[in-house]
N, CA, C and O of each residue as an XYZ file, in Angstrom:
324
protein
N     -30.795    -10.894    -59.727
C     -31.807     -9.782    -60.521
C     -32.796     -9.619    -59.432
O     -33.291    -10.484    -58.709
N     -33.004     -8.203    -59.459
C     -33.886     -7.712    -58.359
C     -35.364     -8.412    -58.490
O     -35.686     -8.876    -59.584
N     -36.028     -8.469    -57.665
C     -37.533     -9.194    -57.469
C     -38.440     -8.069    -58.105
O     -39.482     -8.532    -58.569
N     -38.337     -7.082    -58.202
C     -39.453     -6.542    -59.008
C     -39.074     -6.494    -60.492
O     -39.978     -6.438    -61.326
N     -38.053     -6.509    -60.792
C     -37.666     -6.781    -62.195
C     -38.076     -8.110    -62.732
O     -38.633     -8.108    -63.830
N     -37.896     -9.174    -62.159
C     -38.000    -10.453    -62.253
C     -39.636    -10.581    -62.409
O     -40.089    -10.944    -63.495
N     -40.471    -10.294    -61.367
C     -41.701    -10.187    -61.274
C     -42.246     -9.591    -62.818
O     -43.346     -9.911    -63.269
N     -41.337     -8.723    -63.505
C     -41.835     -7.702    -64.340
C     -41.369     -8.884    -65.814
O     -42.124     -9.178    -66.740
N     -40.209     -9.275    -65.656
C     -39.787    -10.132    -66.967
C     -40.463    -11.525    -66.885
O     -40.726    -11.973    -68.001
N     -40.754    -12.195    -66.016
C     -41.513    -13.293    -66.052
C     -42.958    -13.298    -66.370
O     -43.673    -14.280    -66.568
N     -43.309    -11.898    -66.389
C     -44.801    -11.646    -66.918
C     -45.901    -12.141    -65.602
O     -47.047    -12.493    -65.882
N     -45.429    -12.121    -64.235
C     -46.190    -12.482    -63.210
C     -47.023    -11.190    -62.562
O     -48.092    -11.238    -61.952
N     -46.304    -10.152    -62.842
C     -46.962     -8.518    -62.704
C     -46.423     -7.829    -63.956
O     -45.228     -7.807    -64.249
N     -47.514     -7.206    -64.751
C     -47.263     -6.711    -66.156
C     -46.428     -5.512    -66.153
O     -45.812     -5.304    -67.198
N     -46.240     -4.462    -64.947
C     -45.001     -3.553    -64.824
C     -44.336     -3.382    -63.687
O     -44.726     -3.576    -62.535
N     -43.238     -2.981    -64.103
C     -42.565     -2.968    -62.662
C     -42.663     -2.399    -61.750
O     -42.237     -2.779    -60.660
N     -43.463     -0.955    -62.038
C     -43.675      0.124    -60.834
C     -44.878     -0.895    -60.063
O     -44.679     -1.077    -58.862
N     -45.775     -1.385    -60.506
C     -46.720     -2.319    -60.105
C     -46.171     -3.088    -59.246
O     -46.464     -2.888    -58.067
N     -45.303     -4.091    -59.552
C     -44.431     -5.250    -58.823
C     -43.592     -4.490    -57.611
O     -43.532     -5.031    -56.507
N     -43.013     -3.345    -57.833
C     -42.679     -2.343    -56.945
C     -43.378     -2.061    -55.768
O     -42.922     -2.151    -54.628
N     -44.879     -1.603    -56.197
C     -45.547     -1.354    -55.302
C     -46.109     -2.455    -54.637
O     -46.417     -2.235    -53.466
N     -46.277     -3.331    -54.975
C     -46.651     -4.597    -54.409
C     -45.677     -5.355    -53.364
O     -46.030     -6.098    -52.448
N     -44.437     -5.004    -53.710
C     -43.349     -5.470    -52.467
C     -43.425     -4.625    -51.621
O     -43.393     -5.029    -50.458
N     -43.549     -3.186    -51.860
C     -43.719     -2.233    -50.518
C     -44.850     -2.238    -49.891
O     -44.971     -1.478    -48.931
N     -46.070     -3.190    -50.328
C     -47.105     -2.822    -49.828
C     -47.243     -4.747    -48.715
O     -48.259     -5.164    -48.159
N     -46.108     -5.322    -48.759
C     -45.924     -6.241    -48.331
C     -46.826     -7.882    -48.984
O     -46.813     -8.978    -48.424
N     -47.394     -7.581    -50.054
C     -47.858     -8.703    -50.631
C     -47.144     -9.795    -51.322
O     -47.675    -10.827    -51.733
N     -45.759     -9.447    -51.425
C     -44.657    -10.540    -51.947
C     -43.679    -11.176    -50.893
O     -42.986    -10.383    -50.255
N     -43.566    -12.328    -50.676
C     -42.743    -13.187    -50.161
C     -41.655    -13.886    -50.650
O     -41.933    -14.494    -51.684
N     -40.520    -14.014    -50.274
C     -39.833    -14.596    -51.016
C     -39.046    -15.596    -49.822
O     -38.449    -15.163    -48.835
N     -39.229    -17.126    -50.221
C     -38.653    -17.799    -49.138
C     -39.530    -17.892    -47.620
O     -39.175    -18.556    -46.647
N     -40.438    -17.262    -47.694
C     -41.527    -17.102    -46.619
C     -41.378    -15.713    -45.797
O     -41.938    -15.620    -44.705
N     -40.796    -14.879    -46.199
C     -40.513    -13.570    -45.597
C     -40.437    -12.623    -46.610
O     -39.889    -12.583    -47.712
N     -41.449    -11.520    -45.645
C     -41.812    -10.417    -46.700
C     -40.502     -9.572    -47.359
O     -39.623     -9.228    -46.568
N     -40.352     -9.232    -48.784
C     -39.367     -8.793    -49.510
C     -39.800     -7.585    -49.975
O     -40.930     -7.117    -50.118
N     -38.607     -7.126    -50.203
C     -38.327     -5.551    -50.918
C     -38.361     -5.931    -51.997
O     -38.303     -7.092    -52.401
N     -38.482     -4.756    -52.694
C     -38.246     -4.858    -54.112
C     -36.802     -4.911    -54.784
O     -36.651     -5.085    -55.993
N     -35.863     -4.760    -53.970
C     -34.339     -4.557    -54.498
C     -33.608     -6.128    -54.215
O     -32.425     -6.328    -54.489
N     -34.471     -7.148    -53.650
C     -33.731     -8.179    -52.943
C     -33.557     -8.858    -54.576
O     -34.196     -8.781    -55.625
N     -32.081     -9.676    -54.021
C     -31.397    -10.201    -55.201
C     -31.826    -11.710    -55.268
O     -31.505    -12.376    -54.284
N     -32.486    -12.336    -56.252
C     -33.135    -13.708    -56.443
C     -31.995    -14.460    -56.899
O     -31.053    -14.065    -57.586
N     -32.244    -15.732    -56.362
C     -31.227    -16.960    -56.816
C     -32.216    -17.935    -57.239
O     -33.350    -17.971    -56.760
N     -31.775    -18.754    -58.166
C     -32.307    -19.894    -58.550
C     -32.888    -20.546    -57.588
O     -32.325    -20.483    -56.494
N     -34.173    -21.364    -57.691
C     -34.844    -22.136    -56.644
C     -35.437    -21.252    -55.437
O     -36.077    -21.788    -54.532
N     -35.229    -20.089    -55.467
C     -36.281    -19.169    -54.484
C     -37.640    -19.309    -54.875
O     -37.972    -19.270    -56.059
N     -38.483    -19.476    -53.895
C     -40.033    -19.471    -53.762
C     -40.550    -18.068    -53.681
O     -39.953    -17.313    -52.914
N     -41.483    -17.647    -54.300
C     -42.134    -16.354    -54.209
C     -43.582    -16.761    -54.108
O     -44.163    -17.654    -54.725
N     -44.060    -15.892    -53.172
C     -45.516    -15.926    -52.905
C     -46.088    -14.777    -53.163
O     -45.777    -14.004    -52.257
N     -46.801    -14.239    -53.973
C     -47.686    -13.158    -54.772
C     -48.943    -13.081    -54.336
O     -49.719    -13.833    -54.926
N     -49.567    -12.159    -53.170
C     -51.004    -12.209    -52.754
C     -51.781    -11.190    -53.839
O     -51.483    -10.000    -53.739
N     -52.672    -11.538    -54.779
C     -53.509    -10.421    -55.546
C     -54.783    -10.601    -55.111
O     -55.528    -11.367    -55.722
N     -55.271     -9.805    -53.811
C     -56.547     -9.689    -53.675
C     -56.730    -10.904    -52.764
O     -55.938    -11.063    -51.836
N     -57.777    -11.815    -52.983
C     -58.114    -12.854    -52.466
C     -56.946    -14.256    -52.784
O     -56.598    -15.126    -51.986
N     -56.600    -14.101    -54.001
C     -55.981    -15.383    -54.498
C     -54.302    -14.998    -54.181
O     -53.784    -13.881    -54.163
N     -53.721    -16.230    -53.960
C     -52.344    -16.246    -53.859
C     -51.476    -17.328    -54.718
O     -51.653    -18.543    -54.808
N     -50.603    -16.601    -55.247
C     -49.569    -17.659    -56.154
C     -48.371    -17.671    -55.776
O     -47.794    -16.658    -55.382
N     -47.766    -18.980    -55.857
C     -46.838    -19.271    -55.490
C     -45.984    -20.211    -56.438
O     -46.248    -21.316    -56.912
N     -44.723    -19.287    -56.568
C     -43.970    -19.912    -57.686
C     -42.435    -20.297    -57.552
O     -41.891    -19.526    -56.761
N     -41.512    -21.299    -58.103
C     -40.291    -21.178    -57.604
C     -39.554    -20.663    -58.964
O     -40.091    -20.731    -60.070
N     -38.406    -20.201    -58.760
C     -37.421    -19.672    -59.581
C     -36.673    -20.787    -60.450
O     -35.869    -21.618    -60.029
N     -37.112    -20.616    -61.721
C     -36.157    -21.578    -62.367
C     -35.109    -21.114    -63.300
O     -34.093    -21.774    -63.516
N     -35.435    -19.641    -64.011
C     -33.970    -18.828    -64.343
C     -33.958    -17.753    -64.431
O     -35.147    -17.477    -64.592
N     -33.279    -16.640    -64.444
C     -33.141    -15.646    -64.439
C     -32.665    -14.636    -65.662
O     -31.704    -13.877    -65.532
N     -33.245    -14.700    -66.539
C     -32.961    -14.231    -67.543
C     -33.564    -12.647    -67.872
O     -34.733    -12.261    -67.838
N     -32.462    -11.978    -68.161
C     -32.538    -10.169    -68.546
C     -33.381    -10.074    -69.492
O     -34.114     -9.100    -69.320
N     -33.654    -10.778    -70.620
C     -34.225    -10.191    -71.857
C     -35.198    -11.601    -72.365
O     -34.652    -12.598    -72.837
N     -36.607    -11.502    -72.194
C     -37.281    -12.733    -72.203
C     -38.604    -12.373    -73.381
O     -39.388    -11.425    -73.330
N     -38.542    -13.338    -74.290
C     -39.730    -13.063    -75.087
C     -41.256    -13.708    -74.337
O     -41.287    -14.574    -73.463
N     -42.354    -13.069    -74.906
C     -43.642    -13.249    -74.154
C     -43.548    -14.934    -74.233
O     -43.692    -15.507    -73.153
N     -43.364    -15.602    -75.181
C     -43.534    -17.058    -75.131
C     -42.606    -17.789    -74.276
O     -42.853    -18.951    -73.954
N     -41.476    -17.137    -73.857
C     -40.563    -17.985    -72.998
C     -41.008    -17.712    -71.745
O     -40.833    -18.600    -70.911
N     -41.768    -16.272    -71.253
C     -41.940    -15.911    -70.041
C     -41.849    -17.206    -69.052
O     -40.938    -17.415    -68.251
N     -43.071    -18.089    -69.299
C     -43.490    -19.040    -68.420
C     -42.401    -20.038    -67.970
O     -42.392    -20.841    -67.037
N     -41.510    -19.750    -68.894
C     -40.081    -21.162    -68.332
C     -39.537    -20.603    -67.509
O     -38.840    -21.341    -66.811
N     -39.527    -19.274    -67.172
C     -38.706    -18.610    -65.933
C     -39.028    -19.083    -64.440
O     -38.295    -19.000    -63.454
N     -40.486    -19.667    -64.552
C     -40.683    -20.119    -63.126
C     -41.661    -21.480    -63.291
O     -42.082    -21.932    -64.356
N     -41.874    -21.943    -62.104
C     -42.600    -23.270    -62.104
C     -43.436    -22.880    -60.868
O     -42.901    -22.429    -59.855
N     -45.116    -23.117    -61.013
C     -46.033    -22.922    -60.634
C     -46.298    -24.127    -59.370
O     -46.569    -25.310    -59.575
N     -46.144    -23.499    -58.111
C     -46.127    -24.692    -56.709
C     -47.548    -24.700    -56.713
O     -47.968    -25.850    -56.834
N     -48.559    -23.733    -56.615
C     -49.818    -23.661    -56.374
C     -50.108    -22.355    -56.421
O     -49.396    -21.367    -56.239
N     -51.752    -22.525    -56.808
C     -52.252    -21.223    -57.199
C     -53.515    -20.924    -56.068
O     -54.159    -19.877    -56.125
């Protein structure tokens, strides 16, 4: 699954266009490297997202295409906030 779509489906970022812009601005890293929005994610990848002064680190636990709001948090495990 594409990185920008994963960020939207997991509700880490609310809209896919915002997720795409964050990737293009270098605010999203996957496994320690700055990632482009089209990067294909795999289970176990670690994503670091910088929101202003706060940083969120998560580990990919599932790659579901269609996710209900209640189940979105099951797609990732928070490593640190």
